[in-house]
Short mmCIF file of C-alpha atoms and ligand atoms in Angstrom, two decimals:
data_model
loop_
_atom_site.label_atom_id
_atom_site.label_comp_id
_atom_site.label_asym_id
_atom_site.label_seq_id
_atom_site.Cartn_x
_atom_site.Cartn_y
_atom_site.Cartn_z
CA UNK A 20 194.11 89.87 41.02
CA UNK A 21 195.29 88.19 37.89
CA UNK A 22 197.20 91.56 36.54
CA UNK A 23 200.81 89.14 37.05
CA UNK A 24 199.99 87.46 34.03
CA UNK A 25 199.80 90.45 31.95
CA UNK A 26 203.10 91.77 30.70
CA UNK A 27 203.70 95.38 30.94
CA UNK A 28 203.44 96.17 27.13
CA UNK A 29 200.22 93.93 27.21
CA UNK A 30 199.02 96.09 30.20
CA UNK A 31 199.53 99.67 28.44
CA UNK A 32 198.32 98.41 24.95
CA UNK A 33 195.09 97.39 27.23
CA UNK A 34 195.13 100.90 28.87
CA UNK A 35 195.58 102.50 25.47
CA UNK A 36 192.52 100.93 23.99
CA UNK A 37 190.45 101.13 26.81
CA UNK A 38 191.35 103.62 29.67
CA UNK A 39 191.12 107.33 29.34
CA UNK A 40 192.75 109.22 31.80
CA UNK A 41 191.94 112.47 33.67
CA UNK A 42 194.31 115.44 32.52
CA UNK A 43 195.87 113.69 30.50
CA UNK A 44 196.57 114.30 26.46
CA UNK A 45 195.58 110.67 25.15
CA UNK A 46 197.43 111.02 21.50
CA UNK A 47 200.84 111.39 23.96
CA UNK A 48 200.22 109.13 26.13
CA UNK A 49 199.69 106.49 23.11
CA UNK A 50 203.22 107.18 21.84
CA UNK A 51 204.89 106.85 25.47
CA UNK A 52 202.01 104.36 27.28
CA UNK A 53 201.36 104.81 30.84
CA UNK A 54 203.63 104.14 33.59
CA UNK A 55 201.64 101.10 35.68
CA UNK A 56 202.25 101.07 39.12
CA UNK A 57 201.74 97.58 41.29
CA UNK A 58 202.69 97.93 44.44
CA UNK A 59 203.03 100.36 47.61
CA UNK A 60 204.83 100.19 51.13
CA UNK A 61 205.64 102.88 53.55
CA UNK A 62 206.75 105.57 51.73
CA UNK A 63 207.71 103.98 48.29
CA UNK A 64 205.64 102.81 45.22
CA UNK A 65 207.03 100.19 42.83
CA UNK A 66 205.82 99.91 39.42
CA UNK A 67 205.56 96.82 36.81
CA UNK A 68 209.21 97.01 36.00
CA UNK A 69 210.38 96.85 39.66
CA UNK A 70 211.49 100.27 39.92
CA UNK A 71 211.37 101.96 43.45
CA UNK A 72 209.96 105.33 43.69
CA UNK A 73 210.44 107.70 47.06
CA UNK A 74 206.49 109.30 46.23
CA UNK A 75 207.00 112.80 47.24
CA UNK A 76 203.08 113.60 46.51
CA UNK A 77 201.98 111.31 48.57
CA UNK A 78 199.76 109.24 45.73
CA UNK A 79 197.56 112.80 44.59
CA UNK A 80 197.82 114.48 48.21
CA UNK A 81 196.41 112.07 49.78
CA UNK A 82 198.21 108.63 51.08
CA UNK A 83 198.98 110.82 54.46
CA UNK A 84 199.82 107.69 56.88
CA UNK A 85 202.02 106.06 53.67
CA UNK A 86 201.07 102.85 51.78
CA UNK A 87 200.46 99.10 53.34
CA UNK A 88 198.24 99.67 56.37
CA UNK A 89 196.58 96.34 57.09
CA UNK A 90 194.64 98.17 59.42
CA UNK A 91 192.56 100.38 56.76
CA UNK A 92 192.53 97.01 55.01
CA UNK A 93 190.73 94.83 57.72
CA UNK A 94 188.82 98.08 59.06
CA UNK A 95 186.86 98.04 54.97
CA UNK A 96 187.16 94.36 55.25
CA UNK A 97 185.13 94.72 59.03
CA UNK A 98 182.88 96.95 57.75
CA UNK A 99 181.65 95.34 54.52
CA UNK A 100 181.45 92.10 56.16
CA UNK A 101 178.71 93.81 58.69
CA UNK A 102 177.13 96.21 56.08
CA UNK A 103 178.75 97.26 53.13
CA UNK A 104 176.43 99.65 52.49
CA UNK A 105 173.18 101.52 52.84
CA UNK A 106 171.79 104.83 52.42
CA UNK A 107 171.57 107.95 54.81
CA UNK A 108 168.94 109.79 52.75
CA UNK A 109 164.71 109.28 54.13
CA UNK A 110 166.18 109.63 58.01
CA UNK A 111 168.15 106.68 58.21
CA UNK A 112 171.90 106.47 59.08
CA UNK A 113 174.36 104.09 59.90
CA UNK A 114 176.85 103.87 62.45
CA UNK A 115 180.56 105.09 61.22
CA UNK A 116 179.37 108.53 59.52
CA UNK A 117 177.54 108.75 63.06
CA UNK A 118 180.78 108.54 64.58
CA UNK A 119 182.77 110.10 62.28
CA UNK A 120 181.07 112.99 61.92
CA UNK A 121 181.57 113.51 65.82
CA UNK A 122 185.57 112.68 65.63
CA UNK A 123 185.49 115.40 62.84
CA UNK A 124 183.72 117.89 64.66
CA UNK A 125 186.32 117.58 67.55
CA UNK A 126 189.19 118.30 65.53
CA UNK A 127 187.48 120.69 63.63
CA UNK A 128 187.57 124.44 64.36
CA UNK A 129 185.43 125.42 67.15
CA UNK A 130 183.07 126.75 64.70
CA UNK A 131 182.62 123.85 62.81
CA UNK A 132 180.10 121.08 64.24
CA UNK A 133 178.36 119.10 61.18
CA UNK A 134 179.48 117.57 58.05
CA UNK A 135 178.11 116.36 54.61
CA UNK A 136 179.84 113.74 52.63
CA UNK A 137 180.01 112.77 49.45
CA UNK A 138 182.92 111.16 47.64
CA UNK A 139 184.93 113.54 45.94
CA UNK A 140 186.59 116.86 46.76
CA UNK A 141 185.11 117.82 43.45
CA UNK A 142 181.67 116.65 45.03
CA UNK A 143 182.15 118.11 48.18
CA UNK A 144 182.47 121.42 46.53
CA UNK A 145 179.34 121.08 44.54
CA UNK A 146 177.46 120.82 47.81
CA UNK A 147 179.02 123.87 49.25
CA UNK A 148 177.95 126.10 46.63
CA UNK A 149 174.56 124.94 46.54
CA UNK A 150 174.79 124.95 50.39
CA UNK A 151 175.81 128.45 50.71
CA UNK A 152 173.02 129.75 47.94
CA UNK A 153 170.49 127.86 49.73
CA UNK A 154 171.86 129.25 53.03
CA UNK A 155 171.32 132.95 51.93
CA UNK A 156 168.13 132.31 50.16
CA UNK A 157 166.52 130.63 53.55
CA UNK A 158 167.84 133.97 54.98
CA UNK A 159 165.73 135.59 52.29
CA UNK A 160 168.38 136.92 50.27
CA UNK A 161 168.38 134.63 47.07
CA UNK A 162 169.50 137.61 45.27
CA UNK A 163 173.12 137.10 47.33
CA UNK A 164 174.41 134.27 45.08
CA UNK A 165 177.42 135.74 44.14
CA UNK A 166 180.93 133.59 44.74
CA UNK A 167 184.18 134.68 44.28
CA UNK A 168 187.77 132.64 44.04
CA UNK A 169 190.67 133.47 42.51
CA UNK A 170 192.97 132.83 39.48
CA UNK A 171 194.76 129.27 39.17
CA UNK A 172 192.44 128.27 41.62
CA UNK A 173 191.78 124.23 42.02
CA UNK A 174 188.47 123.13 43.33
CA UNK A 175 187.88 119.90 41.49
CA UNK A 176 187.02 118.97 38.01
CA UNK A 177 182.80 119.15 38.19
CA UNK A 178 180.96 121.52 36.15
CA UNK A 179 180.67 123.72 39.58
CA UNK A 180 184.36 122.79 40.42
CA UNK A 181 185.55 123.86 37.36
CA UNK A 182 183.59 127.16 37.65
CA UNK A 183 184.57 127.53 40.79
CA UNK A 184 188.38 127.35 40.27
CA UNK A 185 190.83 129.75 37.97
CA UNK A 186 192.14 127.49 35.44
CA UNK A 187 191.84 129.00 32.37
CA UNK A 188 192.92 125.13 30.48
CA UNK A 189 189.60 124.38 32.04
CA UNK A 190 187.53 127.13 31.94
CA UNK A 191 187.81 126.99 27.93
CA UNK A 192 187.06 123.56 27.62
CA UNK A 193 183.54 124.49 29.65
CA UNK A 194 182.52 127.17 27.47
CA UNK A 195 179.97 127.96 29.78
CA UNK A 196 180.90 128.01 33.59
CA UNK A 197 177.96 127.80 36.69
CA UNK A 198 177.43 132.16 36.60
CA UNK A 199 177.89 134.09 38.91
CA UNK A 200 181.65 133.27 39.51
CA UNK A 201 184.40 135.93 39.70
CA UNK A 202 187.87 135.56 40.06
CA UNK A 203 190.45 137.61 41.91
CA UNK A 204 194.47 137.87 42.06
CA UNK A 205 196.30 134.92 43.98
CA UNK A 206 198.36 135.39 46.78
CA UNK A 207 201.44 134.78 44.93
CA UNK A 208 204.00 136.85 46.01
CA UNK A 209 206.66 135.47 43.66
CA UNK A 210 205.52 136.12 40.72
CA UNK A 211 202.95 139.48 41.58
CA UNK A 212 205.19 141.41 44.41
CA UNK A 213 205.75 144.59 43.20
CA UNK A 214 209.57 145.30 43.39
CA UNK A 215 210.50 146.55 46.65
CA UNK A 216 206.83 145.54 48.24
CA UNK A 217 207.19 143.18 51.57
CA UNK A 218 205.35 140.26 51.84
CA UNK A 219 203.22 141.75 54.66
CA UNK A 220 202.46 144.35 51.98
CA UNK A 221 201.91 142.37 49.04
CA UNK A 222 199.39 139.77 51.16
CA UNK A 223 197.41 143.09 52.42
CA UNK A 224 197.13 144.04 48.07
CA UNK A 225 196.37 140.16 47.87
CA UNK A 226 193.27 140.12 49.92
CA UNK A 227 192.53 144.11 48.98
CA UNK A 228 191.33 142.53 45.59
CA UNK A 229 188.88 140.57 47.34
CA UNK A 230 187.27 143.53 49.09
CA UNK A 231 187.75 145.62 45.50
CA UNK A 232 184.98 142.72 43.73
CA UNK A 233 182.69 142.64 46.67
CA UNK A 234 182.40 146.57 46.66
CA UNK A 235 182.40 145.85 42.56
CA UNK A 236 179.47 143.74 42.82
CA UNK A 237 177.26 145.11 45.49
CA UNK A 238 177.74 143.42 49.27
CA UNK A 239 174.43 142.55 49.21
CA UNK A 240 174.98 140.22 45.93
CA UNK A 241 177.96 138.55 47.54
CA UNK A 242 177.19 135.40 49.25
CA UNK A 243 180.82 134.06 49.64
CA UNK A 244 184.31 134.18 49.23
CA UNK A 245 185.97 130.21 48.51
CA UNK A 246 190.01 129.98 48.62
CA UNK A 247 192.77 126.96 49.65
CA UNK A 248 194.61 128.31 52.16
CA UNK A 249 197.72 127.32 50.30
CA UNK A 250 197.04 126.57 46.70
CA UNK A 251 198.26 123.28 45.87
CA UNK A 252 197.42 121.89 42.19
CA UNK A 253 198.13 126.04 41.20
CA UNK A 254 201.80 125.39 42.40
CA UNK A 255 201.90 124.83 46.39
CA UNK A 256 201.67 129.11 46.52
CA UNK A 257 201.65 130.33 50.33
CA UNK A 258 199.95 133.06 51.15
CA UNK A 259 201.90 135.95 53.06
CA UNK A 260 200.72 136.02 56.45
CA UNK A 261 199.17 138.73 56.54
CA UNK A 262 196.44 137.78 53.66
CA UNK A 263 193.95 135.20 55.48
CA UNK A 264 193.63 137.37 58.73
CA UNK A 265 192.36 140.43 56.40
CA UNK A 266 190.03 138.26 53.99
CA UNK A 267 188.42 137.03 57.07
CA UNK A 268 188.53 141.02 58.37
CA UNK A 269 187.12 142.05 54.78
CA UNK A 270 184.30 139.11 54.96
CA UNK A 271 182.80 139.98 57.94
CA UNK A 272 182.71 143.54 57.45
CA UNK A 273 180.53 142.97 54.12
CA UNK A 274 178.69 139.96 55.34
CA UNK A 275 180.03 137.32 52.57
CA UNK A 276 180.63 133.71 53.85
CA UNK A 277 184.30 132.18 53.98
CA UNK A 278 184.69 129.28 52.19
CA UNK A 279 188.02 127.27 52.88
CA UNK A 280 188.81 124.33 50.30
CA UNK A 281 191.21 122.23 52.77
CA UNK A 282 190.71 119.58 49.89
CA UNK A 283 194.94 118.95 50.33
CA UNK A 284 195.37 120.81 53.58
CA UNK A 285 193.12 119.19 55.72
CA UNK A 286 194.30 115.99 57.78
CA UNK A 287 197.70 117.32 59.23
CA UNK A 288 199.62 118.32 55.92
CA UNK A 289 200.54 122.13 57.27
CA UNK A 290 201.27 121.00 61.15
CA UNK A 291 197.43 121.40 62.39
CA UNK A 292 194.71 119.32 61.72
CA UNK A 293 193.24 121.99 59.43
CA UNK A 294 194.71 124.85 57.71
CA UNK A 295 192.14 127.40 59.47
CA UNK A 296 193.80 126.77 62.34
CA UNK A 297 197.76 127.21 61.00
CA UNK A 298 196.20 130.54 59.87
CA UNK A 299 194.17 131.59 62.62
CA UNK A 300 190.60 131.98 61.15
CA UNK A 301 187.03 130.34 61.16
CA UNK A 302 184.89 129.21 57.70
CA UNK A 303 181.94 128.80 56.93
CA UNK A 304 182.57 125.81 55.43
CA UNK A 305 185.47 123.60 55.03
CA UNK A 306 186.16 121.19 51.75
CA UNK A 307 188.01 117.99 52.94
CA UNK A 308 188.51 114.81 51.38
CA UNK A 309 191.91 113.11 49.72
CA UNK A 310 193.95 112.58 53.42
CA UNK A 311 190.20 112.26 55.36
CA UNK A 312 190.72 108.61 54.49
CA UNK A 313 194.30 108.90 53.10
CA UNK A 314 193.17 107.80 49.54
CA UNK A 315 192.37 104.58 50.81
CA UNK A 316 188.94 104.85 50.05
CA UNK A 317 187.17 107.51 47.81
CA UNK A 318 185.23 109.98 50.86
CA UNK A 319 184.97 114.02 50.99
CA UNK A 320 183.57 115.71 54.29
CA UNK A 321 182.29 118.88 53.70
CA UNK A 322 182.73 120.12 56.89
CA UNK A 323 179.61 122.90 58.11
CA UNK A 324 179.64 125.96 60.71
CA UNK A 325 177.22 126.86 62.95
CA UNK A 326 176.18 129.40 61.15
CA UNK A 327 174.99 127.99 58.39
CA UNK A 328 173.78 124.69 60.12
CA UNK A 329 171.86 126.75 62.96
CA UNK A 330 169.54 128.28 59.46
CA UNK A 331 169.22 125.06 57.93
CA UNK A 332 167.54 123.88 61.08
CA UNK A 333 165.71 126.76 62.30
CA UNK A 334 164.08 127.45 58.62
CA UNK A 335 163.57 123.78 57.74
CA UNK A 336 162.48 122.78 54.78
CA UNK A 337 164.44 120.00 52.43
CA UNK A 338 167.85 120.68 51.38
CA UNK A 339 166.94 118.93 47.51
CA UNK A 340 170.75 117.43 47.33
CA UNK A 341 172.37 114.05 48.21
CA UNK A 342 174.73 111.29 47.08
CA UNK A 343 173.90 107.65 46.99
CA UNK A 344 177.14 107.58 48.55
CA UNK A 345 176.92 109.78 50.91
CA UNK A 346 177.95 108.49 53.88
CA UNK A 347 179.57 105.57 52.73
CA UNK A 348 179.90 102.94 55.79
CA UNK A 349 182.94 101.56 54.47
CA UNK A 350 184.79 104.64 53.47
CA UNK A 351 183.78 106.29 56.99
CA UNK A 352 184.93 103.28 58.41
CA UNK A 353 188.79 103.62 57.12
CA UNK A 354 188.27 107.59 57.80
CA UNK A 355 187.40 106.32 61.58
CA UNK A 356 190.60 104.23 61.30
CA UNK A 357 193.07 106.52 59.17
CA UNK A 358 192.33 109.30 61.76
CA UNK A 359 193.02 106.95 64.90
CA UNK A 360 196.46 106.23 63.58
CA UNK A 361 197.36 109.54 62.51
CA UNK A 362 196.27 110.61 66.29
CA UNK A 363 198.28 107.65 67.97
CA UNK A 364 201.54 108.71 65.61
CA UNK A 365 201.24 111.90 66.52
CA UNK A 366 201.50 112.92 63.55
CA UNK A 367 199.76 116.29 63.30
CA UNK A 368 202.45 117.40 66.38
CA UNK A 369 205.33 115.49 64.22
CA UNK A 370 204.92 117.88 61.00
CA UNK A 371 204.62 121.09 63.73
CA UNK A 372 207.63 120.54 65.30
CA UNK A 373 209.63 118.09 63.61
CA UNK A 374 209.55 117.29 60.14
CA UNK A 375 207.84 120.94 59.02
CA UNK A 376 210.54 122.74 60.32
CA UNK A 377 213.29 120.27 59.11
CA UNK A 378 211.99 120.20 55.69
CA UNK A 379 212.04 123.69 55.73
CA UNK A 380 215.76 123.81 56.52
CA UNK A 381 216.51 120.61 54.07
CA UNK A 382 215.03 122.48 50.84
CA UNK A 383 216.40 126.07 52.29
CA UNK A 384 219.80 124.75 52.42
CA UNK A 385 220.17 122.03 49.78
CA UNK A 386 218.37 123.13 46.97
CA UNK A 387 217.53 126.79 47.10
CA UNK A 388 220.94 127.61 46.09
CA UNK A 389 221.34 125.86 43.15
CA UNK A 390 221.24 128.08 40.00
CA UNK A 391 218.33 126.57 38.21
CA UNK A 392 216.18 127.59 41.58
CA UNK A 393 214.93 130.75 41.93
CA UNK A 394 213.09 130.00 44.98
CA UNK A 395 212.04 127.35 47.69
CA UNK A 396 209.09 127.99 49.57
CA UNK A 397 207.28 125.08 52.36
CA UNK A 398 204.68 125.03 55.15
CA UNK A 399 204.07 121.84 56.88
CA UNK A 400 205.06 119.17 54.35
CA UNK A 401 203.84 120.41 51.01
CA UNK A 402 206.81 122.74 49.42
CA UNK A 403 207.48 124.40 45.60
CA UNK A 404 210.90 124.77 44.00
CA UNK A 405 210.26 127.29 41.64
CA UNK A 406 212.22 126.57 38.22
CA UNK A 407 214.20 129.30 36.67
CA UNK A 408 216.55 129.87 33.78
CA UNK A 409 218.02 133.16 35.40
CA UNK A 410 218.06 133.93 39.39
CA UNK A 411 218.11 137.37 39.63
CA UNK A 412 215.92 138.48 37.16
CA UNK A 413 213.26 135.31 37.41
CA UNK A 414 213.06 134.11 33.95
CA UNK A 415 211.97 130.93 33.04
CA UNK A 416 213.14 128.60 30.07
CA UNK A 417 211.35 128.45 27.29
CA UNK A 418 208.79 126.90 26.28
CA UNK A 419 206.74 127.67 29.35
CA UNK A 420 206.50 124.88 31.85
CA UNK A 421 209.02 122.65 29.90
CA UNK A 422 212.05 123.02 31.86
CA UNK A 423 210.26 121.92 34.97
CA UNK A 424 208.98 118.40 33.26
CA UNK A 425 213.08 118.00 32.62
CA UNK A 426 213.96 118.15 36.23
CA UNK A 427 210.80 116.02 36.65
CA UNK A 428 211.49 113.26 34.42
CA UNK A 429 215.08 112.76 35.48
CA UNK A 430 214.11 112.82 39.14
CA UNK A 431 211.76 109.76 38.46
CA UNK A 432 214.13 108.24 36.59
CA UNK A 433 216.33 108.51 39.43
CA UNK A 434 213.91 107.20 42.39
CA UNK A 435 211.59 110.37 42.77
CA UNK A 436 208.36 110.82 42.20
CA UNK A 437 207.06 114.56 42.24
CA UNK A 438 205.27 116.61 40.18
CA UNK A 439 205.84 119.58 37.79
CA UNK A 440 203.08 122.66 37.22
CA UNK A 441 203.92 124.96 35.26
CA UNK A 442 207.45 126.08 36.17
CA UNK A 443 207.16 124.80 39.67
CA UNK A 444 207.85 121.72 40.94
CA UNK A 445 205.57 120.59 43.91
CA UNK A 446 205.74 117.89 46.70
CA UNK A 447 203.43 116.89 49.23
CA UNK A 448 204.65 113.32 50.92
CA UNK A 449 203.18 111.41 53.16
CA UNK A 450 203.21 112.60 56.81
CA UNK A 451 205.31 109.82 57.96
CA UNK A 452 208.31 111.00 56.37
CA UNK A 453 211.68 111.12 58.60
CA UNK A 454 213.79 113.63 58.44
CA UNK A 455 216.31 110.51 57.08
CA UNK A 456 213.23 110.14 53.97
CA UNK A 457 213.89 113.81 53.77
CA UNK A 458 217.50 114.05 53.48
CA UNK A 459 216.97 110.96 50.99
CA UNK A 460 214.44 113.14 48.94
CA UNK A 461 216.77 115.93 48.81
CA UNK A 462 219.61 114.24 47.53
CA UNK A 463 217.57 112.52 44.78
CA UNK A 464 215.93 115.80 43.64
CA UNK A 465 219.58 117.59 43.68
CA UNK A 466 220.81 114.66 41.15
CA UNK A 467 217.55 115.55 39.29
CA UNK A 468 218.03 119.38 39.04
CA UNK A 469 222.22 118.86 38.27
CA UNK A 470 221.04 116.43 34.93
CA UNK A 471 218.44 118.76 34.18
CA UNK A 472 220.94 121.72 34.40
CA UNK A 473 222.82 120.12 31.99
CA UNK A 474 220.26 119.18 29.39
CA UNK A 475 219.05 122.77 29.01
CA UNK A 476 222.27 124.26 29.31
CA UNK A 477 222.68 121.96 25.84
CA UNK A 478 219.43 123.59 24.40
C1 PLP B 8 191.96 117.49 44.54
C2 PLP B 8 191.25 118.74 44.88
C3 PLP B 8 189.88 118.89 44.67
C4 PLP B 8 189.07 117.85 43.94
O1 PLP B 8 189.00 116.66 44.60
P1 PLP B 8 188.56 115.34 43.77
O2 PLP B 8 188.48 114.29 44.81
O3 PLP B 8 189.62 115.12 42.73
O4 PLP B 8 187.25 115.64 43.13
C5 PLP B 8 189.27 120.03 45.10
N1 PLP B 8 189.96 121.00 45.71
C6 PLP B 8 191.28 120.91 45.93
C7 PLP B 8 191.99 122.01 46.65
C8 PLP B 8 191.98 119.79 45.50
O5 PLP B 8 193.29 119.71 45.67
#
């Protein structure tokens, strides 16, 4: 890498000219010029100016076993030494999808026993929507093609992903999603609760909505429902728990598949392997990618129930969809390895019963109380600290979504990368947090929100 004998300002006039960015607004970003980050170890990222950063997002969502694993290294290294690549379409395969399509299948929910990859969450997405049309058309109901999501929704940043999630930024860039999309209120108790309506309540009214657009539509046009159990680009918003048990009650009554996108909570981030199982319910299909390989290497597993695997088989016939990288033998091969180590830390067990809970407590009693919070909400380790001008009555500075990018900007400048959305601020760190990397986090994100307080209290 010959990037040291670049200077930073060389590096962003370079990136400026040359580089567009996803999400990103490229007439800002050539006043400010991107932040370049060089390094990574543990839990920490460095960037060209030598500044230390605690990553509280874990890289997107994904760097789940932290940065500076020489064994994900030498595992790719391995690998493309042997066979760096070849195909698995015309019946051939290679052996780490082979064998990581069996370790997934283990940890997978009981239902759950094949898998399709591709490289992308946004990819792996793609496939299950054509999966699940094809799946009700072998069953001779082509005419049950309907899918529905919900608002804010994130499922990737495809033409199908786009239609398939709720941003409405997106959705107007489209002009003209995949049809045949609805969407349907989040689970977002916060924000939607009716005043004086419980949680339990409010998550029964949640899922409700879902049953209200199947019976809108005609059951027999409905070929799936697709949600993250906890959405995560949408703001980290947790269902109540009483939502996911009655969408998978509502589902099966009217015959519509359940689609889970455990894009983010997939790979140990709520305290189980999978979020189906933190909830208690079984999909149809499961979205996975980002921690599968913990960003190491670009891989999405779509993982595949019996149900719809069983048809594929018994009806035959071609499904006409495939990757060139599908399968990837080096990617699989740092999957094969990422999951090892995140079995021999224990990690899975470690967010359960340790860290979960402690971060829980940390963000409870350190930062809920301060007065720009209006609330702290966590499962696992990805939590929200929702940003508010006024406590009791919920309202937010003004502009929208700017107050939040305050408290955001001084917490990086102060050794703390998370992100703002909206008026929310997420985190998602990598599973091998402490609860010392916690308390560290904590007091670097209370510095953050007292600055902030007093920037917008000079508004
Ligand atoms: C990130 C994400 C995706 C898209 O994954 P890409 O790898 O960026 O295509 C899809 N769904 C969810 C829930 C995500 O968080």
């Amino acid at each position: 890498m010959t990037y040291q004998n670049y200077s930073l300002k060389q590096l962003q006039q370079i990136d400026a000219a040359h580089h567009l960015h996803p999400f990103t607004d490229h007439k800002e970003l050539r006043d400010a010029g991107s932040r370049v980050i060089t390094h990574a170890n543990g839990p920490f990222i460095y960037d060209s100016e030598g500044a230390e950063l605690l990553d509280g997002m874990a890289g997107l969502w994904c760097v789940n076993i932290g940065y500076g694993r020489d064994e994900l290294a030498e595992a790719a290294y391995a690998q493309m030494k042997e066979l760096p690549y070849y195909n698995s379409f015309f019946k051939c395969s290679t052996p780490t999808p082979v064998l990581l399509s069996k370790k997934l299948a283990e940890i997978a929910p009981r239902n759950v026993n094949q898998v399709f990859y591709g490289s992308s969450g946004s990819e792996a997405n793609d496939t299950a929507l054509r999966l699940v049309r094809h799946y009700w058309a072998l069953e001779g109901k082509p005419e049950k093609n309907r899918v529905i999501s919900r608002k804010m929704a994130y499922h990737g940043s495809t033409i199908a992903g786009t239609s398939l999630g709720g941003m409405d930024a997106m959705h107007k860039q489209l002009n003209g999603a995949v049809p045949n999309i609805v969407h349907v209120m989040m689970p977002y108790a916060y924000e939607l609760a009716l005043p004086g309506e419980s949680d339990h309540d409010f998550g029964l009214r949640a899922a409700k909505s879902v049953e209200d657009a199947i019976i809108e539509a005609g059951a027999d046009k409905v070929a799936a429902f697709i949600g993250e159990p906890v959405m995560g680009a949408g703001g980290v918003k947790i269902p109540p728990a009483s939502y996911w048990p009655e969408v998978q009650r509502i589902c099966r009554k009217y015959d519509v598949l359940l689609m889970l996108d455990e894009v983010i909570t997939g790979y140990g981030r709520t305290g189980e392997w999978f979020a189906a199982q933190t909830f208690g319910i079984e999909a149809d299909t499961i979205t996975t990618a980002k921690a599968l390989t913990s960003g190491y290497q670009p891989l999405s597993a779509l993982l595949v129930g019996d149900r719809i695997a069983s048809t594929l088989v018994e009806k035959g016939g071609e499904f006409n969809h495939g990757y060139t990288y599908s399968g990837h033998p080096v990617a699989c091969a740092v999957a094969l390895k990422n999951l090892e180590i995140i079995e021999r830390e224990g990690l899975v067990d470690r967010v359960r019963n340790d860290t979960g809970p402690y971060f829980a407590k940390a963000l409870q009693e350190r930062i809920a109380g301060h007065d720009l919070v209006g609330e702290v909400r966590s499962i696992g380790l990805m939590g929200a600290i929702e940003i508010v001008k006024d406590k009791a009555t919920k309202e937010r500075f003004l502009p929208s979504g700017s107050a939040a990018v305050t408290v955001r900007d001084h917490a990086i400048a102060n050794g703390m990368m998370l992100r703002a959305t909206g008026d929310t601020m997420i985190l998602s760190p990598p599973l091998i947090w402490t609860r010392d990397t916690i308390d560290m986090a904590c007091e670097r994100i209370g510095k953050a929100l007292d600055l902030a307080r007093a920037d917008l209290r000079k508004r």
